[in-house]
Amino acid sequence: MTEKHLDAELHTRGTSLYVDDVAPPAGMLHAAIYGSPVAHGRVKALRLDEARNAPGVVAIYTGEDVPGENQIGPVLPDEPLLATDLVEYHGHPMAMVVAETPEDARHALTLIEVDIEPLDVITCPRVAHEAGHILGTPRTFAMGDTTAAFADCDIVVEGRSDVGGQEHLYLETQRARAVPTEGDRIRVYSSTQSPYAVQKACARILGLPTHRVEVDVIRLGGGFGGKEDQATSWACLAALACQITGRPTQLVLHRLDDLRMTGKRHPYSADYKIGLSKEGKILAFEVKHFQNAGAKTDLSLAVLERTLFHSTNSYFIPNVRAYAASCRTNLPPNTAFRGFGGPQGMFVIESAIAHAAEVMGVDRSEIQKKNLIQEGQSFPYGQQAERARARRTWEEAETNFEIGSWQKEIADYNAKNAATKKGLAAMPICFGISFTATFLNQASALMHVYTDGSVSLSTGGVEMGQGLSSKLVRIAAQALRISPHRIKVETTNTTRIANMSPSAASATTDLNGSATILAAEELRRRFRELLARELGVQDAENITFEDEKVFYCDEPTDWTWEKLVAHAYLSRVSLSAHAFFATPNVWFDKQKETGRPFAYHVFGTAWTEVTVDMLRGTYTVDRVRLVHDLGRTLNENVDLGQIEGGLAQGIGWMTLEELAFAEDGRLTSHALSTYKAPDGDALPDEIDVRLLEDADNPVGPFGSKAVGEPPLMYGIGTFFALRAALRAAAPEAELAFNAPMTPEKVMMQLHHNRLRTLWETPPTSTAAPAAAGE
Amino acid sequence: MTTHVEFWLNDRRVITDVPDGMLVLDYLRKDRLLTGTKEGCKEGDCGACSILIGEVVDGVMRYQPVTSCLTPVGEMHGKHVVSIEGLNLPNKLNPVQQAMVDRVGSQCGFCTPGFIVSMCWYMMAARETPTLEGFQRAFSGNLCRCTGYAAINRASLDLVEQFGPGGQWASIWQADDRLGALMEAGLLPGYFAEMPKRLEAIGEMEEVPRDDADVIDFFVAGGTDLYVQKGELLPRAQVKILNRHPEMKGIRKEGDTLHIGALTTFEEFGASEDVLAFIPEIQDYLHLIASLPLRNRATIAGNIINASPIGDMTAIMLALDTTLVFARGETTREVELKRFYKGYKTFDKHPAEVMTEMVLKVPAAGTGVYFEKVSKRRCLDIATVNSAAKLRISDEGVVEEASLTLGGVAATPLWLEKTGEFLNGEVLSETLWREALRIAHTEMSPISDVRGSAEYKRLLATQLLTAHVVKAAPERVSLDAMLAI
Ligand SMILES: Cc1cc2nc3c(=O)[nH]c(=O)nc-3n(C[C@H](O)[C@H](O)[C@H](O)COP(=O)(O)OP(=O)(O)OC[C@H]3O[C@@H](n4cnc5c(N)ncnc54)[C@H](O)[C@@H]3O)c2cc1C
Ligand code: FES
Ligand code: FES
């Protein structure tokens, strides 16, 4: 049987449930949010009377109505739930309308008026940096001595690299439903990756102890990091209305509001300097990252840290100095997004290598290959590469995909064709797995076995399409040696699992799967003890389980799973187990900026081929072929889906997905008609994924490796493939390291200098000849 | 406005008097608690809300995929509305669902019902031999953020194998009555067999006569512009559903004149033999315009009256020298499309006038009709710049006819009057063409916006105009030369 995604049957029948698919409780109210119409200003007046009197409106709430603390900042307390005196980005939530229908609530929004004294708007991180608008403190990772090393280099190049943000575009917008229960208690159904963050924030907002708020999550219609921290405010708002009105309240963001009000992947601007020997060894690298954090801290500091961790991607560079600052601007607070700052770090080193290769007149891949990190070499943060597979994935790609002849094909094609040009580029990746905030690397599982032998499993992990439930079922079944059909994964609920870490950092399966294994082991330990008594033997360790049957010294017994469970119940042996897992051997010293932050790294190498239409400046991504290190796969189909889906998002980020902001801080790519994520047509028809064989990972559950984030970074190769195609057409053109490489950038870089004389000098024959004969 | 609307929703008869302008999506999710249909954007851009609409055509059911977020309930009278729930079999998955499950074409699942609906439509209705490309065109209006589509392609390939020549269900695909064959094999719910009878039993709609257009807030044709722009007002407004007037549909050829009903959709235009006769590439052009479910709804008149400077069908109609026919009560009036626009979104039409048809002369033999469009994303995206051309160039290279248009470079769709005049009667050469481009640049006045900077739009305009002549007369204006100017 092929491995399935356990929710897929429900999905294809349209019967799986998201927050607002559950039949609404009687009397449910609907909320809508009024966001600031300017990006920065002092609030002089907020006039709500007309809106209050609009049909269907039950109440309008502002920051002053918050019974607890008007504060939801997860790391630093700089984020009020509803802005009161100061608005700091366009769309900054200021008031909430609660009405009988969503239409009534949205209608009332149009009647709200506000007086805001405008203040200066900053959208560029460099400008913010200059002005000292820095969140937290800038960080520097250093290894070796770059100054001395540059003096020894044969080639030194410097430049600038810019990379845009990215809208998450989870198909299900942010939403939550809050339902009153008895007393001062409230139950919140939220589409969040972080139920505990929602629980804590709701309690803080409502002025209640945490245990009065129950958060329940069935599944998410996509998260990608966008619901790690930014699902919180919407859940708090629904909870606030529910608490005050005493009625169930639902808040579903309209797509336009979601786009306008929520943060995205951080755009970065960076300066780099790279030095190499004439043989192509990278000897020194310096980089300054200016992160565009948006208006609030959110998770920006953790994202910034990961940018530093991945500033040298898969390469060993002996002398490194990497600086990074989180710059406060008047954009919505940027937040987690698959890769979490890592991709932005990698884009800069890849730019620097491409730049150096062009100056040296060699193919970029030659330099990439020469510098791949090897066993025992150090990353700039002190951790050594263990079971380093950068070179292995590179070499397997080289042989599997016959890179030499592929490169030649491309060169021949370009020599023969003028109308279209092709580009080919390699993208190795190396991504660290673990939360870099070490304390988050913990998880719990709660396993109940019922007397009929069926099993209920709760963990702190959230199913958002990544296939967590399918993997947990597989892990639990394998750990208990029973059929997967007996296992059901429950909703993620704060009353069953306390203090859970967010489902993020690709680590959800690692952490919750490991906790699940421990819970199963605890049950098996109890069963062995019981069985030893029943079988009258001393050596409980020789009792084993396989295929729902019990063996003693490898001989079958007449005990089956069902018999065992029923007997355990009658013998008053607990059939429930709670287990706790903490990733061993991870730590980081922020004073020294060194440590061992990651349990392990994921490696891989991708090659991307593109074709550019030289006349129109449009392009296609033709094929991506890659070798990826998964450890031992837990569910090959699910893992393949993660790889392909991550790659697709990476390609989108590098090509079409352009967030446009006006100078006044307004998002102009404000709808799906103007923000374009890849559709089927925009992606390559050929995606060839090879998994590294024989690649056990002793620290992952059953030898597996995390898969969520790393594949996104293969998409970066698309940018460099496009650049290679442009180079083939215009070897001398000035090409910027500025992603995404939209068709506009292709066109402008190819043709603008050449063609603009057409309109800059008037036609010679202004008196056009009268049309002959007509 | 409210009228009794009677239709079939999956296997249930529905009689409702919800407001005419209410969206089918809202009706399904809120009034009927059929929550399999999802809302991802409410602007036609994601396909999560896809449904099928069936009607009886010549005694048999014909289904089309549409986005329920832009489709008013008021138009459903006498139709069969199929949501994802209506495609479910009692105890097993249908073939599309099974393929998607087998290939893990679904992750978070939010987009999945929309994909299933689009792919089921292909299984139920596609005429050609099944292909991967056919499935891809069927779901070209569906966005998925999780899978990267690769697994959905694999599911499609499974279906191609099963229904294609030699496949286990090849005979079903080839059957004259495909729906019947699907039902017989247990792959489609049996109730579909009842639909022609059931729909025919629904009488004509009794519309409260309200032709006094002054009380009408909105004329709704396909609704694909109106709902995006005024969506929140429509359910509360007085709307007149133009699609209740089928006489305004259809394409008719009289001599060398083509009469195109105002309500003709993009897809109907592309399927017309009369159109294919002089624009053989029309299907390729349409692939660049909106998406299948949108093209099933969007009307050409709506495109023209929406007056967007980047209307794609408008560009084509403009190049074809179309005349618009308007009616108000008994009075009719004709306006040349070239003279229709007055400024940004202003035009020569009284609010109470209804466009009834468009008239054009079928181009003479030897005339090529070309269309170019560049948008950030190739499919389902609005043009940054578009251009259409009607070109006839004699064997001697004389330009006998040059009707050129540009969209996205002025406040209105632009017909390049001076450029055309300059070219007409001249012998085409690279030098002449370069001069023509200079003249074209004097006719345009692009501005920078989210779709691109003014300079970029000028570049695109240059290249797209060139693309037409390079196609029409490569021996006179060569691509290599134009890339090397
Ligand atoms: C997701 C999406 C993608 C799109 N992609 C494209 C694209 O690629 N290219 C493109 O050109 N357009 C595109 N559009 C725009 C839109 O689909 C077209 O403009 C369409 O032709 C509008 O036609 P309609 O019948 O839906 O008009 P409606 O929305 O019903 O009406 C539009 C306007 O025309 C008026 N009107 C319509 N018919 C008549 C009539 N007979 N008499 C008088 N007034 C009338 C209406 O009152 C209204 O003011 C897209 C729209 C969406 C939502
Ligand atoms: S909801 Fe996105 S197309 Fe209808
Ligand atoms: S499965 Fe999540 S959007 Fe398609």
GROMACS .gro file of N, CA and C and ligand atoms in nm, chain A residues 171, chain B residues 106-112 143-147, ligand 3:
model
   43
  171LEU      N    1  -0.449   2.930   0.202
  171LEU     CA    2  -0.577   2.947   0.134
  171LEU      C    3  -0.689   2.981   0.232
  880SER      N    4  -0.355   1.633  -0.192
  880SER     CA    5  -0.420   1.723  -0.097
  880SER      C    6  -0.337   1.727   0.031
  881GLN      N    7  -0.307   1.845   0.077
  881GLN     CA    8  -0.235   1.856   0.204
  881GLN      C    9  -0.324   1.923   0.309
  882CYS      N   10  -0.327   2.056   0.310
  882CYS     CA   11  -0.415   2.121   0.409
  882CYS      C   12  -0.561   2.101   0.372
  883GLY      N   13  -0.588   2.076   0.246
  883GLY     CA   14  -0.722   2.041   0.204
  883GLY      C   15  -0.814   2.156   0.170
  884PHE      N   16  -0.771   2.277   0.193
  884PHE     CA   17  -0.863   2.390   0.176
  884PHE      C   18  -0.895   2.414   0.029
  885CYS      N   19  -0.798   2.387  -0.056
  885CYS     CA   20  -0.821   2.407  -0.199
  885CYS      C   21  -0.886   2.285  -0.262
  886THR      N   22  -0.882   2.172  -0.191
  886THR     CA   23  -0.910   2.043  -0.254
  886THR      C   24  -1.050   2.030  -0.315
  917LEU      N   25  -0.602   2.760  -0.725
  917LEU     CA   26  -0.472   2.782  -0.660
  917LEU      C   27  -0.454   2.681  -0.549
  918CYS      N   28  -0.334   2.627  -0.538
  918CYS     CA   29  -0.299   2.545  -0.423
  918CYS      C   30  -0.168   2.598  -0.369
  919ARG      N   31  -0.163   2.624  -0.241
  919ARG     CA   32  -0.040   2.678  -0.184
  919ARG      C   33   0.047   2.569  -0.123
  920CYS      N   34  -0.009   2.449  -0.106
  920CYS     CA   35   0.065   2.346  -0.033
  920CYS      C   36   0.143   2.251  -0.122
  921THR      N   37   0.080   2.202  -0.229
  921THR     CA   38   0.137   2.086  -0.298
  921THR      C   39   0.237   2.121  -0.407
 1262FES     S1   40  -0.370   2.156  -0.011
 1262FES    FE1   41  -0.343   2.341   0.097
 1262FES     S2   42  -0.387   2.486  -0.053
 1262FES    FE2   43  -0.393   2.305  -0.165
   0.00000   0.00000   0.00000
